JSON list of C-alpha atoms in Angstrom, two decimals:
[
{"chain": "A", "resi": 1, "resn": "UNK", "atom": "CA", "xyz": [0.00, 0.00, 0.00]},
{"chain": "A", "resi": 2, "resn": "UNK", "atom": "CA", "xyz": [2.78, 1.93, 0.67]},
{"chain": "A", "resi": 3, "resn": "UNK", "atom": "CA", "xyz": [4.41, 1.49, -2.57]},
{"chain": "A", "resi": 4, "resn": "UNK", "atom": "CA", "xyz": [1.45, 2.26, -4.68]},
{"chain": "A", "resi": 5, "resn": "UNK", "atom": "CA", "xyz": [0.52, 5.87, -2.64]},
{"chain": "A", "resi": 6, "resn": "UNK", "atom": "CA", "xyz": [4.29, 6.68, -3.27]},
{"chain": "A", "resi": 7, "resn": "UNK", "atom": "CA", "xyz": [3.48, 5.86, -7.07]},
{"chain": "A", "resi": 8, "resn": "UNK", "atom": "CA", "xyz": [0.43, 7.87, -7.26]},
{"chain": "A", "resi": 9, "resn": "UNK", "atom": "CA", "xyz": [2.14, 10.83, -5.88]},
{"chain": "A", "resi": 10, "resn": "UNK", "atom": "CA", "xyz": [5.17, 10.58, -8.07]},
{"chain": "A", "resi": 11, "resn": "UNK", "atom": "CA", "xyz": [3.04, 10.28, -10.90]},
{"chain": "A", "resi": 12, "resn": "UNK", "atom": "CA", "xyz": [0.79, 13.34, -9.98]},
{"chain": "A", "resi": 13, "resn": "UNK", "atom": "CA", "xyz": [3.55, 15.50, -9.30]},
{"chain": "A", "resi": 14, "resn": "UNK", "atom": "CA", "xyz": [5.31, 14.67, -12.68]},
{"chain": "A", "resi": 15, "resn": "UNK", "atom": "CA", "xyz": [1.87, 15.51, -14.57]},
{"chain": "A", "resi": 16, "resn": "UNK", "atom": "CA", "xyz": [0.78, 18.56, -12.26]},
{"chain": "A", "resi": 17, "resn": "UNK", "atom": "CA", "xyz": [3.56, 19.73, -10.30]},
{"chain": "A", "resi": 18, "resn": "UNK", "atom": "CA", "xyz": [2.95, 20.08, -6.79]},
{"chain": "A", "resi": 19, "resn": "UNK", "atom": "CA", "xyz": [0.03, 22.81, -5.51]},
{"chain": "A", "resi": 20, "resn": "UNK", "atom": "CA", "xyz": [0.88, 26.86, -4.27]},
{"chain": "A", "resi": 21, "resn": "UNK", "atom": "CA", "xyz": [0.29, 25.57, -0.59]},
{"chain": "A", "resi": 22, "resn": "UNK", "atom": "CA", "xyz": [2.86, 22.65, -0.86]},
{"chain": "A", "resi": 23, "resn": "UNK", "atom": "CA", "xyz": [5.65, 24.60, -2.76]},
{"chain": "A", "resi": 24, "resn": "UNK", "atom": "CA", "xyz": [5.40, 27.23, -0.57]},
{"chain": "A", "resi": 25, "resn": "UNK", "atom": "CA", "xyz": [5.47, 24.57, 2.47]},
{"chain": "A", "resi": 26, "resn": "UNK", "atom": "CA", "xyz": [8.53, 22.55, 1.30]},
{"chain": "A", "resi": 27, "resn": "UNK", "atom": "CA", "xyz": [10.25, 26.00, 0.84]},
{"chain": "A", "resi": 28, "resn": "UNK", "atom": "CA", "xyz": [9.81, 26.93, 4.54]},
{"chain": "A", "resi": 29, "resn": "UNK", "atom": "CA", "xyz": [10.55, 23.41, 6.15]},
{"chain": "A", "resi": 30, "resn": "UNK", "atom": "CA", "xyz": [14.07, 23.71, 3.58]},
{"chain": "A", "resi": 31, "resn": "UNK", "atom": "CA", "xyz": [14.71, 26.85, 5.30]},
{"chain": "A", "resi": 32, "resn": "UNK", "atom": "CA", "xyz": [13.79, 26.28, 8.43]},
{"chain": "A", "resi": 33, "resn": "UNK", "atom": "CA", "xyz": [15.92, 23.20, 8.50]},
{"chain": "A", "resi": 34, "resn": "UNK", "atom": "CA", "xyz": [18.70, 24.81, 7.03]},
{"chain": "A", "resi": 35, "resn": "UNK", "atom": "CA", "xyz": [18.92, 27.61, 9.69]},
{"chain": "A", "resi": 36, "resn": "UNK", "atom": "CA", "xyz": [18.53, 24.57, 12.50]},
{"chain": "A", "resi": 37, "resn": "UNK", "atom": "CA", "xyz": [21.48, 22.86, 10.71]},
{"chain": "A", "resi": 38, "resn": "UNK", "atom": "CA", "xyz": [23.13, 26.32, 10.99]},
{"chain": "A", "resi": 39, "resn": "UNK", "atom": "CA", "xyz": [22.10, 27.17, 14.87]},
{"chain": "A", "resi": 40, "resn": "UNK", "atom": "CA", "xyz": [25.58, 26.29, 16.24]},
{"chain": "A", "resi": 41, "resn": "UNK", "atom": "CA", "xyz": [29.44, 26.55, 15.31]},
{"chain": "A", "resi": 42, "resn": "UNK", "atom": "CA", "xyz": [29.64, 22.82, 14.40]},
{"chain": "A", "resi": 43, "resn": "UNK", "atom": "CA", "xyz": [26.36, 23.09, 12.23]},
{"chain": "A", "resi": 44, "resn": "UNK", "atom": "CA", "xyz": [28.51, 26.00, 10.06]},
{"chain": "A", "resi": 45, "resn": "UNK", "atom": "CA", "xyz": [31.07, 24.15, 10.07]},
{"chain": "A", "resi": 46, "resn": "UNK", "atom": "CA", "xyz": [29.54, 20.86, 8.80]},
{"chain": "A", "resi": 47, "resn": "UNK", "atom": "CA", "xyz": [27.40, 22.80, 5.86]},
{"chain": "A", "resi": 48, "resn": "UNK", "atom": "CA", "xyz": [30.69, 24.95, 5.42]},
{"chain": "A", "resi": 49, "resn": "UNK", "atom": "CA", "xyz": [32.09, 21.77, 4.95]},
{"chain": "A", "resi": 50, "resn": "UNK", "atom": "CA", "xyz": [29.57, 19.91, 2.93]},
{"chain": "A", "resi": 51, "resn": "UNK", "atom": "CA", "xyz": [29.96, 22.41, 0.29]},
{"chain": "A", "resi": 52, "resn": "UNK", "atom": "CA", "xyz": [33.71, 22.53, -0.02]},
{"chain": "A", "resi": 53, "resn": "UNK", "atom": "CA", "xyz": [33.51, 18.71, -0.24]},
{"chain": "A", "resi": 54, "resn": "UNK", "atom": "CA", "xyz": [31.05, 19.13, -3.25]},
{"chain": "A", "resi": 55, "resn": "UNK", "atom": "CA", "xyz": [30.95, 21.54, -4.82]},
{"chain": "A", "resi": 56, "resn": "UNK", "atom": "CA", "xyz": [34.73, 23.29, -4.28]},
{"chain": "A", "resi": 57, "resn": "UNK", "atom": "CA", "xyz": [32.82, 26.15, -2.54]},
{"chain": "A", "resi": 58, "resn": "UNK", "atom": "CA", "xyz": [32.07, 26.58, 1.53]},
{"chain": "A", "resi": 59, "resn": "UNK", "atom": "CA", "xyz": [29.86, 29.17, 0.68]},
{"chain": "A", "resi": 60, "resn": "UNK", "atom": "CA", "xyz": [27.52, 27.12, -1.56]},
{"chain": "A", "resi": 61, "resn": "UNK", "atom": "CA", "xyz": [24.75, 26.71, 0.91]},
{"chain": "A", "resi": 62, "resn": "UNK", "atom": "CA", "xyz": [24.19, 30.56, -0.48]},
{"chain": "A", "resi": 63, "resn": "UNK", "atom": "CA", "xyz": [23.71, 29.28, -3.79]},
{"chain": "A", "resi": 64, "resn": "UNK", "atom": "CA", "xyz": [21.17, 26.40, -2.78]},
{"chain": "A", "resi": 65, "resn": "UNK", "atom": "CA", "xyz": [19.03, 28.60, -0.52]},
{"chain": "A", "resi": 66, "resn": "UNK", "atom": "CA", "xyz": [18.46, 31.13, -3.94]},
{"chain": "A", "resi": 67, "resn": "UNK", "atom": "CA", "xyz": [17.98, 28.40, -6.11]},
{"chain": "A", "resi": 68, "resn": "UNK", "atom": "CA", "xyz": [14.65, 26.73, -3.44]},
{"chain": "A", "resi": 69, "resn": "UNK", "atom": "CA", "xyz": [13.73, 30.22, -3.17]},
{"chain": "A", "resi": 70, "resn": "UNK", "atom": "CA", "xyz": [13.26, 29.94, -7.17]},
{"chain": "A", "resi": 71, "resn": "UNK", "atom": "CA", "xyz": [11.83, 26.87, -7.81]},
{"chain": "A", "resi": 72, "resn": "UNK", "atom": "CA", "xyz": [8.70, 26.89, -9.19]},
{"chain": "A", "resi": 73, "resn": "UNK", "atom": "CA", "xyz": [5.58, 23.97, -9.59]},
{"chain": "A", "resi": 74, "resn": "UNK", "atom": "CA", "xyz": [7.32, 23.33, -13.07]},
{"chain": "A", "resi": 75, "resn": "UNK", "atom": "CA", "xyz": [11.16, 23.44, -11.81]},
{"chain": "A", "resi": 76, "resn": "UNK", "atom": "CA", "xyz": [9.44, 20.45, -9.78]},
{"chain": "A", "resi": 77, "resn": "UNK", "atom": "CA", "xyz": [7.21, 18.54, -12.22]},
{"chain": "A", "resi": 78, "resn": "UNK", "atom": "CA", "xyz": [10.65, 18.45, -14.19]},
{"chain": "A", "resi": 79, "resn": "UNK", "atom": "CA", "xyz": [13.15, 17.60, -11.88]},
{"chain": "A", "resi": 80, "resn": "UNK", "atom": "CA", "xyz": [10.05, 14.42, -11.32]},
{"chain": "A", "resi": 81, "resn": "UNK", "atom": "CA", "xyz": [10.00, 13.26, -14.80]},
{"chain": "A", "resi": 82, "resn": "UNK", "atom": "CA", "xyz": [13.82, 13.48, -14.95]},
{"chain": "A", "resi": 83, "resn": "UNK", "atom": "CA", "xyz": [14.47, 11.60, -11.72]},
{"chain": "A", "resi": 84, "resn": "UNK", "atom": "CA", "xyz": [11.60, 9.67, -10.67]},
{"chain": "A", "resi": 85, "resn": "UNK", "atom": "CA", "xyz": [9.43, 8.90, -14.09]},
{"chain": "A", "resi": 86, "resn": "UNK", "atom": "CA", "xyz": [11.91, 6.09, -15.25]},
{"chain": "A", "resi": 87, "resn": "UNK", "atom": "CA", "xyz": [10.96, 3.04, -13.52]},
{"chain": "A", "resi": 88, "resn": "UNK", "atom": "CA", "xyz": [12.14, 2.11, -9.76]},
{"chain": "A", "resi": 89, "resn": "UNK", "atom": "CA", "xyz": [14.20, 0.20, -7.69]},
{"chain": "A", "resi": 90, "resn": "UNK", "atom": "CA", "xyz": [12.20, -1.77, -5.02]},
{"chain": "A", "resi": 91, "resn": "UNK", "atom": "CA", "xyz": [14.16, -3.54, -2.31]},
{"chain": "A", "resi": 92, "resn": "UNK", "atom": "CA", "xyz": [12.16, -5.80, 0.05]},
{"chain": "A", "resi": 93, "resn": "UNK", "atom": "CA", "xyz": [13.67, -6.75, 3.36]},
{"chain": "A", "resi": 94, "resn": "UNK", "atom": "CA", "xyz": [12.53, -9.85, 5.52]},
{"chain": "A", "resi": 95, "resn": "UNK", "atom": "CA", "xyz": [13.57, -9.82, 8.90]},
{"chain": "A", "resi": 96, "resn": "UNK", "atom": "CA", "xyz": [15.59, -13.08, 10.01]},
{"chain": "A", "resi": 97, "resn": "UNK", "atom": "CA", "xyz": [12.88, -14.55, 12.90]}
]
């Protein structure tokens, strides 16, 4: 059940794109996680460090924040198709009893 409600979203979001309300939610709980990432000196550090290791550039948490504060229903339904449209990997794991 889980599976298939994962489906169904992925598939509405690569047709339509998520809502106004849910954009606008997903850009606050980015930020607000962000600047709890950020509360203390080894928080800075580690995104500081995150974006050296990645990207060449410490201060590259700058870039990502403009680029969610940009992203539109469409910049979504795209990045969807591209990444999520193509089939999936499903991985089913049996506890030894």
């Amino acid at each position: 059940e889980i599976e298939r409600t994962i489906g169904e979203e992925i598939g509405r979001l690569a047709s339509d794109g998520p809502t106004r309300a849910e954009l606008d939610h997903a850009k606050e709980e980015y930020r607000r996680r962000v600047a709890r990432d950020a509360a203390g000196l080894a928080g800075v550090t580690l995104l500081l460090g995150i974006g050296e290791l990645l990207w060449r550039d410490p201060s590259h948490l700058q870039v990502m924040l403009e680029r969610a504060e940009r992203a539109t229903a469409e910049d979504v339904r795209s990045a969807v198709d591209a990444w999520l449209s193509r089939g999936a990997f499903v991985l089913e794991f049996t506890p030894a009893r």
